Amino acid sequence: MFLKDAPQNREYRKLPGTRKGFMVGKFTLWQGRDHLLHIYSRFGVEDYKRFYLSDIQAIVARRTKVGSVQNLILGFFLCLFALAAISVDRSWILFHGIIAAAMLVLLVINLLRGPTCETKLMTAVQTEKLHSLHRLKNASRVMDRLRPIIEQVQGTLKPTDLNKAPFRRIDDETPHHRNPATTHKKARTR
Amino acid sequence: MINCTKCQSPLSNQAINAHSLVACPQCRAVLRADVYPALYRPSPGNPPGETIHMGKEAGCFYHPRKKATVPCSACGRFLCALCSIALDGQHLCPQCLEIGKTKRKIENLENRRTCYDTIALLLATVPILIYWVTIVTAPVTIYLTLRYWKFPSSIIPRTKVRFVFAFIIAGLQTVGWILIFSSLLPLTIS
């Protein structure tokens, strides 16, 4: 039957973390046999980037303040609408109450998802931002999961080896491998 | 050694491969940096290809004066170290690689795909909000489903459930429009 078309032996396994772009688009990260697959999908079109396990030099996740700012904004609007529901005209109590409840739900979800982060993956020729790993919880989980797999391919790095290597700078995203979303935006504005 | 992704200052050896969150010594940004042996691997550079010294040695198809080291896995042409491109455990010549990319025979070279099943499902569901648009979108959805049923969808293996749902929804919309028009027809005649 057509519903059994997906092979049993799955080549790709989904890694934790998804990021939805503003209005459209979704970023996901998948683990293949010998590479990671970063997918940006929108309106039925998918863009792929592959990072071979043997080429990955470093993965760096840095905590950002985006989550805290989101919590502050949501908290502010929650207080605002909750106060309005209590104090302002009684005919609007339902409207203000619903919005305050929605803000509360969003705030709780955001708190449960944990702090945000920016994750970058470095190879010899590129530095890519992994958009799907924008929550610290997911980034740590993925890094824990990938570490033994990459070490299986590349070997283990001894602490004494760290002094031997020259300094490598993690630059901003490589121009040729920019996020397709931002590339499209720039193309439209031209 | 690598740098902090916020302040760009070099990270200490203690901060690298700590497998937990550590603070940057300069900016105090909280981060986790996992570094792998590939960072310390010297760049291999391009192999120049050995020149043929003895007359009986096999030469490269593209560079007859260079010594052949491996046959192309697709066409069998002899290749020198310069022409051999290793991909998925195979050695391909530049021409076969190009053909594989243009004809989509090598999955790992694809960097974009159009998923017609997702498009069909979107086309079947989103226009329901503006119901009269479905008079056009429903037949288009049915056409897309039938036309692209056998087309490869996402690189991540998945079932044809999206096509099935799109076809059912579009079919119901079409039947609905037929019923509406058939009920209107006697009224216009009379």
mmCIF file of C-alpha atoms in Angstrom:
data_model
loop_
_atom_site.group_PDB
_atom_site.id
_atom_site.type_symbol
_atom_site.label_atom_id
_atom_site.label_comp_id
_atom_site.label_asym_id
_atom_site.label_seq_id
_atom_site.Cartn_x
_atom_site.Cartn_y
_atom_site.Cartn_z
ATOM 1 C CA MET A 1 0.000 0.000 0.000
ATOM 2 C CA PHE A 2 1.074 3.627 -0.528
ATOM 3 C CA LEU A 3 1.176 4.343 3.203
ATOM 4 C CA LYS A 4 3.932 1.775 3.622
ATOM 5 C CA ASP A 5 6.275 3.532 1.199
ATOM 6 C CA ALA A 6 8.507 4.929 3.959
ATOM 7 C CA PRO A 7 11.354 2.441 4.377
ATOM 8 C CA GLN A 8 11.659 0.593 7.668
ATOM 9 C CA ASN A 9 15.400 1.215 7.876
ATOM 10 C CA ARG A 10 15.335 4.970 8.298
ATOM 11 C CA GLU A 11 18.343 6.775 6.907
ATOM 12 C CA TYR A 12 17.676 9.973 8.824
ATOM 13 C CA ARG A 13 16.724 10.412 12.451
ATOM 14 C CA LYS A 14 15.264 13.657 13.689
ATOM 15 C CA LEU A 15 17.328 15.476 16.262
ATOM 16 C CA PRO A 16 15.574 17.486 18.981
ATOM 17 C CA GLY A 17 14.731 21.086 18.221
ATOM 18 C CA THR A 18 12.638 22.862 15.622
ATOM 19 C CA ARG A 19 12.479 26.509 14.821
ATOM 20 C CA LYS A 20 9.627 28.081 12.987
ATOM 21 C CA GLY A 21 10.470 31.172 11.008
ATOM 22 C CA PHE A 22 8.356 34.307 11.204
ATOM 23 C CA MET A 23 5.029 33.435 9.528
ATOM 24 C CA VAL A 24 6.565 30.822 7.226
ATOM 25 C CA GLY A 25 9.384 28.311 7.215
ATOM 26 C CA LYS A 26 10.699 25.695 9.574
ATOM 27 C CA PHE A 27 14.236 24.623 10.467
ATOM 28 C CA THR A 28 14.986 21.051 11.500
ATOM 29 C CA LEU A 29 18.132 18.994 12.000
ATOM 30 C CA TRP A 30 18.447 15.328 11.045
ATOM 31 C CA GLN A 31 21.115 12.758 11.735
ATOM 32 C CA GLY A 32 22.196 10.663 8.773
ATOM 33 C CA ARG A 33 24.652 7.776 8.517
ATOM 34 C CA ASP A 34 27.702 9.964 7.959
ATOM 35 C CA HIS A 35 26.329 13.492 8.031
ATOM 36 C CA LEU A 36 23.925 15.925 9.633
ATOM 37 C CA LEU A 37 21.169 17.318 7.449
ATOM 38 C CA HIS A 38 19.876 20.803 8.149
ATOM 39 C CA ILE A 39 16.522 21.414 6.465
ATOM 40 C CA TYR A 40 14.791 24.707 5.873
ATOM 41 C CA SER A 41 11.293 24.059 4.574
ATOM 42 C CA ARG A 42 8.590 26.476 3.517
ATOM 43 C CA PHE A 43 5.515 26.123 1.295
ATOM 44 C CA GLY A 44 6.570 22.667 0.125
ATOM 45 C CA VAL A 45 10.104 23.647 -0.874
ATOM 46 C CA GLU A 46 12.996 22.254 1.149
ATOM 47 C CA ASP A 47 16.592 23.507 1.233
ATOM 48 C CA TYR A 48 19.269 21.144 2.474
ATOM 49 C CA LYS A 49 22.684 21.625 4.001
ATOM 50 C CA ARG A 50 24.885 18.679 4.858
ATOM 51 C CA PHE A 51 27.603 18.601 7.456
ATOM 52 C CA TYR A 52 29.720 15.457 7.273
ATOM 53 C CA LEU A 53 30.663 14.048 10.659
ATOM 54 C CA SER A 54 34.300 13.775 9.612
ATOM 55 C CA ASP A 55 34.395 17.508 8.781
ATOM 56 C CA ILE A 56 32.818 18.941 11.920
ATOM 57 C CA GLN A 57 35.463 20.854 13.852
ATOM 58 C CA ALA A 58 33.407 22.378 16.630
ATOM 59 C CA ILE A 59 29.881 23.006 17.853
ATOM 60 C CA VAL A 60 29.395 26.019 20.094
ATOM 61 C CA ALA A 61 26.155 26.887 21.874
ATOM 62 C CA ARG A 62 25.928 30.263 23.593
ATOM 63 C CA ARG A 63 23.098 31.287 25.855
ATOM 64 C CA THR A 64 21.222 34.372 24.627
ATOM 65 C CA LYS A 65 18.827 36.793 26.302
ATOM 66 C CA VAL A 66 16.059 36.390 23.725
ATOM 67 C CA GLY A 67 14.053 34.016 25.946
ATOM 68 C CA SER A 68 14.259 36.356 28.936
ATOM 69 C CA VAL A 69 13.179 39.329 26.821
ATOM 70 C CA GLN A 70 10.239 37.293 25.477
ATOM 71 C CA ASN A 71 9.262 36.418 29.053
ATOM 72 C CA LEU A 72 9.452 40.075 30.087
ATOM 73 C CA ILE A 73 7.266 41.185 27.177
ATOM 74 C CA LEU A 74 4.730 38.423 27.784
ATOM 75 C CA GLY A 75 4.735 39.167 31.520
ATOM 76 C CA PHE A 76 4.176 42.863 30.875
ATOM 77 C CA PHE A 77 1.182 42.225 28.604
ATOM 78 C CA LEU A 78 -0.158 39.615 31.018
ATOM 79 C CA CYS A 79 -0.108 42.162 33.863
ATOM 80 C CA LEU A 80 -1.557 44.852 31.600
ATOM 81 C CA PHE A 81 -4.542 42.779 30.446
ATOM 82 C CA ALA A 82 -5.056 41.203 33.871
ATOM 83 C CA LEU A 83 -5.236 44.672 35.441
ATOM 84 C CA ALA A 84 -7.538 45.865 32.669
ATOM 85 C CA ALA A 85 -9.812 42.868 33.232
ATOM 86 C CA ILE A 86 -10.057 43.677 36.925
ATOM 87 C CA SER A 87 -10.290 47.442 36.860
ATOM 88 C CA VAL A 88 -11.757 48.611 33.529
ATOM 89 C CA ASP A 89 -15.361 48.465 32.346
ATOM 90 C CA ARG A 90 -17.079 45.145 33.160
ATOM 91 C CA SER A 91 -18.371 44.702 29.614
ATOM 92 C CA TRP A 92 -14.770 44.166 28.440
ATOM 93 C CA ILE A 93 -13.855 41.714 31.203
ATOM 94 C CA LEU A 94 -14.208 38.667 28.917
ATOM 95 C CA PHE A 95 -12.061 40.172 26.155
ATOM 96 C CA HIS A 96 -9.275 41.244 28.524
ATOM 97 C CA GLY A 97 -9.523 37.978 30.447
ATOM 98 C CA ILE A 98 -9.103 35.864 27.296
ATOM 99 C CA ILE A 99 -6.053 37.832 26.166
ATOM 100 C CA ALA A 100 -4.525 37.677 29.662
ATOM 101 C CA ALA A 101 -5.104 33.906 29.731
ATOM 102 C CA ALA A 102 -3.492 33.532 26.300
ATOM 103 C CA MET A 103 -0.480 35.541 27.488
ATOM 104 C CA LEU A 104 -0.236 33.353 30.583
ATOM 105 C CA VAL A 105 -0.286 30.182 28.461
ATOM 106 C CA LEU A 106 2.429 31.563 26.146
ATOM 107 C CA LEU A 107 4.517 32.638 29.140
ATOM 108 C CA VAL A 108 4.273 29.202 30.756
ATOM 109 C CA ILE A 109 5.179 27.491 27.441
ATOM 110 C CA ASN A 110 8.162 29.819 26.984
ATOM 111 C CA LEU A 111 9.314 29.188 30.557
ATOM 112 C CA LEU A 112 9.007 25.429 30.114
ATOM 113 C CA ARG A 113 10.998 25.488 26.884
ATOM 114 C CA GLY A 114 13.901 26.967 28.814
ATOM 115 C CA PRO A 115 16.539 29.571 27.964
ATOM 116 C CA THR A 116 17.396 30.372 24.358
ATOM 117 C CA CYS A 117 20.769 30.003 22.712
ATOM 118 C CA GLU A 118 22.661 30.460 19.476
ATOM 119 C CA THR A 119 24.343 27.340 18.155
ATOM 120 C CA LYS A 120 27.090 27.432 15.574
ATOM 121 C CA LEU A 121 28.719 24.563 13.769
ATOM 122 C CA MET A 122 32.219 24.989 12.414
ATOM 123 C CA THR A 123 33.965 23.109 9.614
ATOM 124 C CA ALA A 124 37.239 23.910 7.861
ATOM 125 C CA VAL A 125 35.516 26.181 5.333
ATOM 126 C CA GLN A 126 32.309 27.409 6.928
ATOM 127 C CA THR A 127 30.587 28.449 10.119
ATOM 128 C CA GLU A 128 26.854 27.782 10.091
ATOM 129 C CA LYS A 129 24.197 28.798 12.528
ATOM 130 C CA LEU A 130 21.996 25.824 13.443
ATOM 131 C CA HIS A 131 18.640 27.566 13.604
ATOM 132 C CA SER A 132 16.797 24.533 14.928
ATOM 133 C CA LEU A 133 18.960 24.499 18.057
ATOM 134 C CA HIS A 134 17.793 27.758 19.585
ATOM 135 C CA ARG A 135 16.875 26.337 22.975
ATOM 136 C CA LEU A 136 19.716 25.500 25.319
ATOM 137 C CA LYS A 137 18.010 22.334 26.507
ATOM 138 C CA ASN A 138 17.784 20.950 22.963
ATOM 139 C CA ALA A 139 21.266 22.146 21.992
ATOM 140 C CA SER A 140 22.842 20.362 24.974
ATOM 141 C CA ARG A 141 20.860 17.227 24.252
ATOM 142 C CA VAL A 142 21.952 17.215 20.594
ATOM 143 C CA MET A 143 25.583 17.937 21.491
ATOM 144 C CA ASP A 144 25.561 15.061 23.994
ATOM 145 C CA ARG A 145 24.084 12.789 21.347
ATOM 146 C CA LEU A 146 26.477 13.812 18.583
ATOM 147 C CA ARG A 147 29.680 13.735 20.632
ATOM 148 C CA PRO A 148 30.149 9.913 20.681
ATOM 149 C CA ILE A 149 29.098 9.619 17.033
ATOM 150 C CA ILE A 150 31.584 12.242 15.847
ATOM 151 C CA GLU A 151 34.298 10.809 18.076
ATOM 152 C CA GLN A 152 33.653 7.400 16.567
ATOM 153 C CA VAL A 153 34.498 8.896 13.167
ATOM 154 C CA GLN A 154 37.270 11.336 14.120
ATOM 155 C CA GLY A 155 38.713 9.835 17.278
ATOM 156 C CA THR A 156 38.966 11.394 20.705
ATOM 157 C CA LEU A 157 40.666 14.691 21.400
ATOM 158 C CA LYS A 158 43.096 14.611 24.299
ATOM 159 C CA PRO A 159 43.291 17.647 26.594
ATOM 160 C CA THR A 160 47.017 17.931 25.791
ATOM 161 C CA ASP A 161 46.179 18.330 22.082
ATOM 162 C CA LEU A 162 44.307 21.562 22.761
ATOM 163 C CA ASN A 163 47.562 23.501 23.173
ATOM 164 C CA LYS A 164 49.004 22.259 19.909
ATOM 165 C CA ALA A 165 46.522 23.792 17.530
ATOM 166 C CA PRO A 166 46.664 27.306 16.133
ATOM 167 C CA PHE A 167 43.846 29.732 16.981
ATOM 168 C CA ARG A 168 40.752 29.342 14.768
ATOM 169 C CA ARG A 169 38.240 32.140 14.703
ATOM 170 C CA ILE A 170 34.519 31.302 14.573
ATOM 171 C CA ASP A 171 33.334 33.897 12.120
ATOM 172 C CA ASP A 172 29.842 34.919 11.283
ATOM 173 C CA GLU A 173 27.937 32.802 8.835
ATOM 174 C CA THR A 174 29.817 31.994 5.652
ATOM 175 C CA PRO A 175 28.428 34.223 2.859
ATOM 176 C CA HIS A 176 27.829 31.330 0.456
ATOM 177 C CA HIS A 177 25.925 29.308 3.010
ATOM 178 C CA ARG A 178 23.682 31.933 4.543
ATOM 179 C CA ASN A 179 20.274 31.203 5.898
ATOM 180 C CA PRO A 180 17.988 30.947 2.866
ATOM 181 C CA ALA A 181 15.326 32.999 4.645
ATOM 182 C CA THR A 182 17.572 36.033 4.994
ATOM 183 C CA THR A 183 18.947 35.539 1.484
ATOM 184 C CA HIS A 184 15.417 35.608 0.060
ATOM 185 C CA LYS A 185 14.562 38.715 2.074
ATOM 186 C CA LYS A 186 17.624 40.518 0.730
ATOM 187 C CA ALA A 187 16.816 39.440 -2.807
ATOM 188 C CA ARG A 188 13.287 40.824 -2.468
ATOM 189 C CA THR A 189 14.441 44.181 -1.149
ATOM 190 C CA ARG A 190 16.828 44.712 -4.076
ATOM 191 C CA MET B 1 41.695 26.843 20.178
ATOM 192 C CA ILE B 2 38.548 28.741 19.242
ATOM 193 C CA ASN B 3 36.947 32.033 20.163
ATOM 194 C CA CYS B 4 33.822 33.087 22.058
ATOM 195 C CA THR B 5 30.962 33.658 19.610
ATOM 196 C CA LYS B 6 29.958 36.853 21.432
ATOM 197 C CA CYS B 7 33.136 38.808 22.282
ATOM 198 C CA GLN B 8 35.457 36.948 19.845
ATOM 199 C CA SER B 9 38.128 36.531 22.510
ATOM 200 C CA PRO B 10 39.926 33.155 22.644
ATOM 201 C CA LEU B 11 38.423 30.553 24.937
ATOM 202 C CA SER B 12 40.606 28.951 27.559
ATOM 203 C CA ASN B 13 41.347 25.220 27.421
ATOM 204 C CA GLN B 14 39.174 24.742 30.510
ATOM 205 C CA ALA B 15 36.161 26.124 28.649
ATOM 206 C CA ILE B 16 36.626 23.773 25.706
ATOM 207 C CA ASN B 17 35.148 20.277 25.890
ATOM 208 C CA ALA B 18 33.874 20.842 29.420
ATOM 209 C CA HIS B 19 30.611 19.134 28.289
ATOM 210 C CA SER B 20 28.668 21.686 30.319
ATOM 211 C CA LEU B 21 27.991 25.397 30.315
ATOM 212 C CA VAL B 22 30.948 27.583 31.205
ATOM 213 C CA ALA B 23 31.415 31.347 31.302
ATOM 214 C CA CYS B 24 33.612 33.135 28.791
ATOM 215 C CA PRO B 25 36.579 34.596 30.718
ATOM 216 C CA GLN B 26 36.149 37.965 28.954
ATOM 217 C CA CYS B 27 32.456 38.701 28.474
ATOM 218 C CA ARG B 28 30.998 36.161 30.935
ATOM 219 C CA ALA B 29 28.703 34.827 28.228
ATOM 220 C CA VAL B 30 27.529 31.341 29.136
ATOM 221 C CA LEU B 31 28.439 28.819 26.475
ATOM 222 C CA ARG B 32 29.344 25.250 25.706
ATOM 223 C CA ALA B 33 32.061 24.488 23.173
ATOM 224 C CA ASP B 34 32.554 20.964 21.871
ATOM 225 C CA VAL B 35 35.719 20.689 19.792
ATOM 226 C CA TYR B 36 36.705 17.691 17.679
ATOM 227 C CA PRO B 37 40.005 16.432 16.241
ATOM 228 C CA ALA B 38 39.102 17.768 12.769
ATOM 229 C CA LEU B 39 39.978 21.238 14.085
ATOM 230 C CA TYR B 40 43.594 20.139 14.496
ATOM 231 C CA ARG B 41 43.789 18.229 11.255
ATOM 232 C CA PRO B 42 45.982 19.964 8.668
ATOM 233 C CA SER B 43 44.274 20.827 5.408
ATOM 234 C CA PRO B 44 45.093 18.061 2.904
ATOM 235 C CA GLY B 45 45.251 20.398 -0.070
ATOM 236 C CA ASN B 46 44.736 19.227 -3.624
ATOM 237 C CA PRO B 47 46.674 16.113 -4.657
ATOM 238 C CA PRO B 48 48.672 17.058 -7.735
ATOM 239 C CA GLY B 49 48.541 13.662 -9.418
ATOM 240 C CA GLU B 50 51.667 11.740 -10.186
ATOM 241 C CA THR B 51 53.295 12.041 -13.598
ATOM 242 C CA ILE B 52 53.763 8.847 -15.610
ATOM 243 C CA HIS B 53 57.379 7.766 -15.643
ATOM 244 C CA MET B 54 57.079 4.370 -17.285
ATOM 245 C CA GLY B 55 55.411 3.921 -20.658
ATOM 246 C CA LYS B 56 53.291 0.936 -19.600
ATOM 247 C CA GLU B 57 51.541 2.721 -16.736
ATOM 248 C CA ALA B 58 47.870 3.568 -17.183
ATOM 249 C CA GLY B 59 47.123 7.237 -17.652
ATOM 250 C CA CYS B 60 44.210 9.367 -16.514
ATOM 251 C CA PHE B 61 41.373 9.802 -19.041
ATOM 252 C CA TYR B 62 41.325 13.571 -18.523
ATOM 253 C CA HIS B 63 45.076 14.056 -17.971
ATOM 254 C CA PRO B 64 46.858 11.421 -20.110
ATOM 255 C CA ARG B 65 50.249 12.343 -18.659
ATOM 256 C CA LYS B 66 49.094 11.737 -15.095
ATOM 257 C CA LYS B 67 49.157 8.289 -13.526
ATOM 258 C CA ALA B 68 45.735 6.671 -13.091
ATOM 259 C CA THR B 69 45.060 5.693 -9.503
ATOM 260 C CA VAL B 70 41.417 4.624 -9.494
ATOM 261 C CA PRO B 71 38.609 3.910 -12.017
ATOM 262 C CA CYS B 72 35.410 5.981 -11.919
ATOM 263 C CA SER B 73 32.716 3.994 -10.067
ATOM 264 C CA ALA B 74 30.074 5.093 -12.601
ATOM 265 C CA CYS B 75 31.689 5.114 -16.055
ATOM 266 C CA GLY B 76 34.893 3.138 -15.391
ATOM 267 C CA ARG B 77 37.254 5.747 -16.828
ATOM 268 C CA PHE B 78 40.720 5.786 -15.323
ATOM 269 C CA LEU B 79 41.280 8.773 -13.055
ATOM 270 C CA CYS B 80 44.330 10.408 -11.535
ATOM 271 C CA ALA B 81 44.382 11.672 -7.950
ATOM 272 C CA LEU B 82 43.381 15.117 -9.195
ATOM 273 C CA CYS B 83 40.220 13.957 -11.015
ATOM 274 C CA SER B 84 38.980 11.386 -8.523
ATOM 275 C CA ILE B 85 36.155 12.779 -6.366
ATOM 276 C CA ALA B 86 35.312 10.644 -3.344
ATOM 277 C CA LEU B 87 31.609 10.612 -2.510
ATOM 278 C CA ASP B 88 29.671 8.099 -0.420
ATOM 279 C CA GLY B 89 32.541 5.613 -0.605
ATOM 280 C CA GLN B 90 32.758 5.846 -4.393
ATOM 281 C CA HIS B 91 35.220 7.528 -6.711
ATOM 282 C CA LEU B 92 33.583 9.590 -9.432
ATOM 283 C CA CYS B 93 34.932 11.573 -12.331
ATOM 284 C CA PRO B 94 33.860 15.242 -12.666
ATOM 285 C CA GLN B 95 31.579 14.412 -15.608
ATOM 286 C CA CYS B 96 29.671 11.655 -13.776
ATOM 287 C CA LEU B 97 29.371 13.933 -10.770
ATOM 288 C CA GLU B 98 27.848 16.645 -12.954
ATOM 289 C CA ILE B 99 25.444 14.164 -14.573
ATOM 290 C CA GLY B 100 24.513 12.797 -11.150
ATOM 291 C CA LYS B 101 23.726 16.281 -9.945
ATOM 292 C CA THR B 102 21.720 17.441 -12.952
ATOM 293 C CA LYS B 103 19.763 14.195 -13.275
ATOM 294 C CA ARG B 104 19.327 13.924 -9.489
ATOM 295 C CA LYS B 105 20.894 10.486 -9.398
ATOM 296 C CA ILE B 106 23.103 11.312 -6.416
ATOM 297 C CA GLU B 107 20.881 12.122 -3.466
ATOM 298 C CA ASN B 108 23.692 13.629 -1.410
ATOM 299 C CA LEU B 109 24.246 16.366 -3.980
ATOM 300 C CA GLU B 110 20.684 17.624 -3.889
ATOM 301 C CA ASN B 111 20.320 20.863 -1.997
ATOM 302 C CA ARG B 112 16.687 21.638 -2.846
ATOM 303 C CA ARG B 113 13.520 19.668 -3.421
ATOM 304 C CA THR B 114 9.942 20.600 -4.128
ATOM 305 C CA CYS B 115 7.527 18.523 -2.077
ATOM 306 C CA TYR B 116 4.368 18.398 -4.155
ATOM 307 C CA ASP B 117 2.507 16.442 -1.473
ATOM 308 C CA THR B 118 2.888 19.355 0.955
ATOM 309 C CA ILE B 119 1.881 21.846 -1.744
ATOM 310 C CA ALA B 120 -1.197 19.752 -2.597
ATOM 311 C CA LEU B 121 -2.224 19.555 1.063
ATOM 312 C CA LEU B 122 -1.736 23.303 1.540
ATOM 313 C CA LEU B 123 -3.723 23.963 -1.612
ATOM 314 C CA ALA B 124 -6.526 21.720 -0.381
ATOM 315 C CA THR B 125 -6.770 23.116 3.144
ATOM 316 C CA VAL B 126 -5.766 26.802 3.237
ATOM 317 C CA PRO B 127 -8.321 28.036 0.633
ATOM 318 C CA ILE B 128 -11.143 26.610 2.788
ATOM 319 C CA LEU B 129 -10.891 29.900 4.736
ATOM 320 C CA ILE B 130 -12.023 31.717 1.587
ATOM 321 C CA TYR B 131 -14.369 28.966 0.437
ATOM 322 C CA TRP B 132 -15.181 30.273 -3.067
ATOM 323 C CA VAL B 133 -11.485 29.978 -4.069
ATOM 324 C CA THR B 134 -11.816 26.196 -3.781
ATOM 325 C CA ILE B 135 -13.661 26.136 -7.112
ATOM 326 C CA VAL B 136 -10.225 26.667 -8.678
ATOM 327 C CA THR B 137 -7.889 25.118 -6.091
ATOM 328 C CA ALA B 138 -9.756 21.799 -5.754
ATOM 329 C CA PRO B 139 -9.204 20.719 -9.396
ATOM 330 C CA VAL B 140 -5.611 21.991 -9.214
ATOM 331 C CA THR B 141 -5.035 19.880 -6.087
ATOM 332 C CA ILE B 142 -6.451 16.804 -7.797
ATOM 333 C CA TYR B 143 -4.218 17.461 -10.800
ATOM 334 C CA LEU B 144 -1.117 17.892 -8.588
ATOM 335 C CA THR B 145 -1.907 14.682 -6.699
ATOM 336 C CA LEU B 146 -2.284 12.618 -9.848
ATOM 337 C CA ARG B 147 0.566 14.276 -11.760
ATOM 338 C CA TYR B 148 3.193 14.111 -9.005
ATOM 339 C CA TRP B 149 2.107 10.941 -7.188
ATOM 340 C CA LYS B 150 5.300 9.118 -8.168
ATOM 341 C CA PHE B 151 7.628 12.112 -7.915
ATOM 342 C CA PRO B 152 10.216 11.950 -5.128
ATOM 343 C CA SER B 153 9.060 14.003 -2.179
ATOM 344 C CA SER B 154 11.184 15.162 0.754
ATOM 345 C CA ILE B 155 14.648 13.667 1.187
ATOM 346 C CA ILE B 156 13.391 12.438 4.556
ATOM 347 C CA PRO B 157 11.441 9.279 3.691
ATOM 348 C CA ARG B 158 7.736 9.743 4.289
ATOM 349 C CA THR B 159 4.423 8.223 3.320
ATOM 350 C CA LYS B 160 1.956 9.538 0.759
ATOM 351 C CA VAL B 161 -0.559 10.427 3.447
ATOM 352 C CA ARG B 162 -0.433 14.130 2.509
ATOM 353 C CA PHE B 163 -1.410 13.303 -1.068
ATOM 354 C CA VAL B 164 -4.218 11.058 0.179
ATOM 355 C CA PHE B 165 -5.658 13.726 2.479
ATOM 356 C CA ALA B 166 -5.252 16.417 -0.188
ATOM 357 C CA PHE B 167 -7.054 14.232 -2.728
ATOM 358 C CA ILE B 168 -9.930 13.427 -0.333
ATOM 359 C CA ILE B 169 -10.391 17.072 0.720
ATOM 360 C CA ALA B 170 -10.169 18.348 -2.872
ATOM 361 C CA GLY B 171 -12.519 15.586 -4.015
ATOM 362 C CA LEU B 172 -15.101 16.579 -1.393
ATOM 363 C CA GLN B 173 -14.783 20.231 -2.415
ATOM 364 C CA THR B 174 -15.300 19.315 -6.077
ATOM 365 C CA VAL B 175 -18.337 17.165 -5.243
ATOM 366 C CA GLY B 176 -19.695 20.063 -3.153
ATOM 367 C CA TRP B 177 -19.353 22.491 -6.061
ATOM 368 C CA ILE B 178 -20.989 20.001 -8.458
ATOM 369 C CA LEU B 179 -23.935 19.639 -6.057
ATOM 370 C CA ILE B 180 -24.259 23.418 -5.705
ATOM 371 C CA PHE B 181 -24.233 23.957 -9.481
ATOM 372 C CA SER B 182 -26.608 21.053 -10.125
ATOM 373 C CA SER B 183 -29.089 22.508 -7.610
ATOM 374 C CA LEU B 184 -28.780 25.967 -9.202
ATOM 375 C CA LEU B 185 -29.246 24.686 -12.761
ATOM 376 C CA PRO B 186 -33.012 23.855 -12.551
ATOM 377 C CA LEU B 187 -33.647 27.282 -10.994
ATOM 378 C CA THR B 188 -31.929 29.121 -13.854
ATOM 379 C CA ILE B 189 -33.779 27.018 -16.470
ATOM 380 C CA SER B 190 -37.180 27.675 -14.906
#
